[in-house]
Short mmCIF file of C-alpha atoms in Angstrom, two decimals:
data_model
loop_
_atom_site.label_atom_id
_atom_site.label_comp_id
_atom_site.label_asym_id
_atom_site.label_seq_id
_atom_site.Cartn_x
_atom_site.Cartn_y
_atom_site.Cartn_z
CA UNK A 12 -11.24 7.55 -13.54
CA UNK A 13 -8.50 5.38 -11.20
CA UNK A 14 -8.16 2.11 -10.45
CA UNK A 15 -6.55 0.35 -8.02
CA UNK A 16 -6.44 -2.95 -7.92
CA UNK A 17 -4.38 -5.00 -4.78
CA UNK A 18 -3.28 -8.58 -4.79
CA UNK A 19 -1.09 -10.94 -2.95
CA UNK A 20 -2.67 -11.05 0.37
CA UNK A 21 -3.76 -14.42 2.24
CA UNK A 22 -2.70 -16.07 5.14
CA UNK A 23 0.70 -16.62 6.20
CA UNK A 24 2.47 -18.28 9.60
CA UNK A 25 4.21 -15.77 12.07
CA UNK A 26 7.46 -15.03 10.43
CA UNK A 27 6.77 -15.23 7.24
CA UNK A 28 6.70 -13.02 3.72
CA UNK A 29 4.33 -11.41 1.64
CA UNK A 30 4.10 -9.19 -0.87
CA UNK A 31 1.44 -7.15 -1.90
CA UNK A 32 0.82 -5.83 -5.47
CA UNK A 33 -1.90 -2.69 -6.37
CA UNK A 34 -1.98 -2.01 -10.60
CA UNK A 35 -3.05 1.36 -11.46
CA UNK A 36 -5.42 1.64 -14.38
CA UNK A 37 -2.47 4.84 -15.22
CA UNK A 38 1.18 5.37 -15.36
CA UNK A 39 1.97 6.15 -11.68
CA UNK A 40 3.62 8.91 -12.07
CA UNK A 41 0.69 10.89 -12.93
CA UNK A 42 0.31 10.45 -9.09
CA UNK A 43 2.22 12.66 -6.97
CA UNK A 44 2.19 9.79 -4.21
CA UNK A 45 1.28 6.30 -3.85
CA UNK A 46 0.77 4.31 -0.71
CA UNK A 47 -0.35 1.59 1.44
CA UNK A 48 -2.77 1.96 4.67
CA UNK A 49 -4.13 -1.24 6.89
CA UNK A 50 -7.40 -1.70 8.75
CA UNK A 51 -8.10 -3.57 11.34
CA UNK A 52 -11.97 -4.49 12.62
CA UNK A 53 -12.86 -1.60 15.05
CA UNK A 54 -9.89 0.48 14.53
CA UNK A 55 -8.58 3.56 12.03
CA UNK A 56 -7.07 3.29 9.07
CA UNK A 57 -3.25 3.89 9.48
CA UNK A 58 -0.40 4.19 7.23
CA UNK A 59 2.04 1.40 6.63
CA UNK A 60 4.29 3.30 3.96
CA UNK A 61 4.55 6.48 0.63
CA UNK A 62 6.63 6.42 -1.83
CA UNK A 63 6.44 9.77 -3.88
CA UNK A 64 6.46 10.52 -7.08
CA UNK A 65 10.44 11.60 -7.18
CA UNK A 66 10.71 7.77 -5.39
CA UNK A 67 11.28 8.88 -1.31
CA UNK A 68 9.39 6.73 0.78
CA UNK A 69 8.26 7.10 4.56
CA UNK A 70 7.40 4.02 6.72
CA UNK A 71 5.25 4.13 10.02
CA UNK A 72 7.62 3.98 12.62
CA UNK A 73 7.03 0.27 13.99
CA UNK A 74 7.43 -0.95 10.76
CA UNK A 75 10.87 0.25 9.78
CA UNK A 76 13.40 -2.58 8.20
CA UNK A 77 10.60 -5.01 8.02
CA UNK A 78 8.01 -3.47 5.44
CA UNK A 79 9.67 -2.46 1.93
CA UNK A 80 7.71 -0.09 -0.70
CA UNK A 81 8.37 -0.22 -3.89
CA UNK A 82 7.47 -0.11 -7.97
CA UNK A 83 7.42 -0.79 -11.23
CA UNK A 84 7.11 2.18 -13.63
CA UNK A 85 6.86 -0.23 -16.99
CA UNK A 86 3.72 -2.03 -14.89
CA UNK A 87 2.13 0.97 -13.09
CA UNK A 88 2.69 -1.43 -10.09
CA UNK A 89 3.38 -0.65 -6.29
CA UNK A 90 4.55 -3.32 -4.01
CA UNK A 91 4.57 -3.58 -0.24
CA UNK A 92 6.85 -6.85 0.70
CA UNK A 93 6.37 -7.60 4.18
CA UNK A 94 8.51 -10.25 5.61
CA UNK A 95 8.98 -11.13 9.75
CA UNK A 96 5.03 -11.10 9.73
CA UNK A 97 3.41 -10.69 12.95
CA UNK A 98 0.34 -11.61 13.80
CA UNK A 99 -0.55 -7.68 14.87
CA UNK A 100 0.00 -7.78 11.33
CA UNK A 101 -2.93 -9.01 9.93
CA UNK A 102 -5.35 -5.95 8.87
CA UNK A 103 -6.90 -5.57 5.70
CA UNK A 104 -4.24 -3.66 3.23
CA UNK A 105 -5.50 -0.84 1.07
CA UNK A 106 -3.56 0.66 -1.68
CA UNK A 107 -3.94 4.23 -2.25
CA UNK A 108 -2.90 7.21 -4.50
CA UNK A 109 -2.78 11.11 -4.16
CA UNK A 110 -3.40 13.21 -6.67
CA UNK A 111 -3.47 17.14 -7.10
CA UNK A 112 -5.20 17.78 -10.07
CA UNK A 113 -5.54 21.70 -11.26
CA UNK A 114 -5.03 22.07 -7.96
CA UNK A 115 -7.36 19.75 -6.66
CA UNK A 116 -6.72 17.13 -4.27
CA UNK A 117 -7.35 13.88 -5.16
CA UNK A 118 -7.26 10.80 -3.23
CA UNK A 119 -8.13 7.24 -4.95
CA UNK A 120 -8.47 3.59 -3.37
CA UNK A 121 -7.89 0.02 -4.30
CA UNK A 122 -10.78 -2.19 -2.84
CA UNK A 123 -8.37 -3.87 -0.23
CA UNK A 124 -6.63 -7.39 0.44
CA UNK A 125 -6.71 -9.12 3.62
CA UNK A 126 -3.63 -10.20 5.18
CA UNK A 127 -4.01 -12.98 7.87
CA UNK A 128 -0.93 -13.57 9.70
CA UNK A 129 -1.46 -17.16 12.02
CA UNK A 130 -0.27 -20.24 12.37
#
């Protein structure tokens, strides 16, 4: 069984910084990607940003150069800093990892952290 557990959301004033932490119950690397998605009320889940297990990383487009993925091998943590927050920002932020097991596909979620981005 995976965990995933996020942290660090809240609410934050147009402009500013966040960053996001999800702990895996297991080293990540036993995950051949990790990644974070956002939600908004009545709309799809969409990707915000990957980072594989051999450490590339892919961004949605609009967010380029102002979300950052990264992590923390010795605390099985991925972060997500966000900084020039908009307010299209605010979503609720899922962590998520990707797993082929035997050859089966494997996809695991954290239980979400709302990001609120107001003044």
């Amino acid at each position: 069984q995976v965990q995933l557990v996020e942290s660090g959301g809240g609410l934050v004033q147009p402009g500013g910084s966040l960053r996001l932490s999800c702990a895996a119950s297991r080293s990540i690397f036993t995950f051949n990607a990790m990644g974070w998605y956002r939600q908004s009320p009545g709309k799809q889940r969409d990707l915000v940003a990957t980072i594989t297990s051999d450490g590339s990383t892919n961004y949605a487009d609009s967010l380029k150069g102002r979300f950052t993925i990264s992590r923390d091998s010795a605390k099985n943590t991925v972060y997500l800093q966000m900084n020039s927050l908009k307010p299209e920002d605010t979503a609720v932020y899922y962590c998520n990892a990707d797993w082929v097991r035997v050859g089966v596909p494997l996809r695991y979620w954290g239980q979400g952290t709302q990001v609120t981005v107001s003044s």
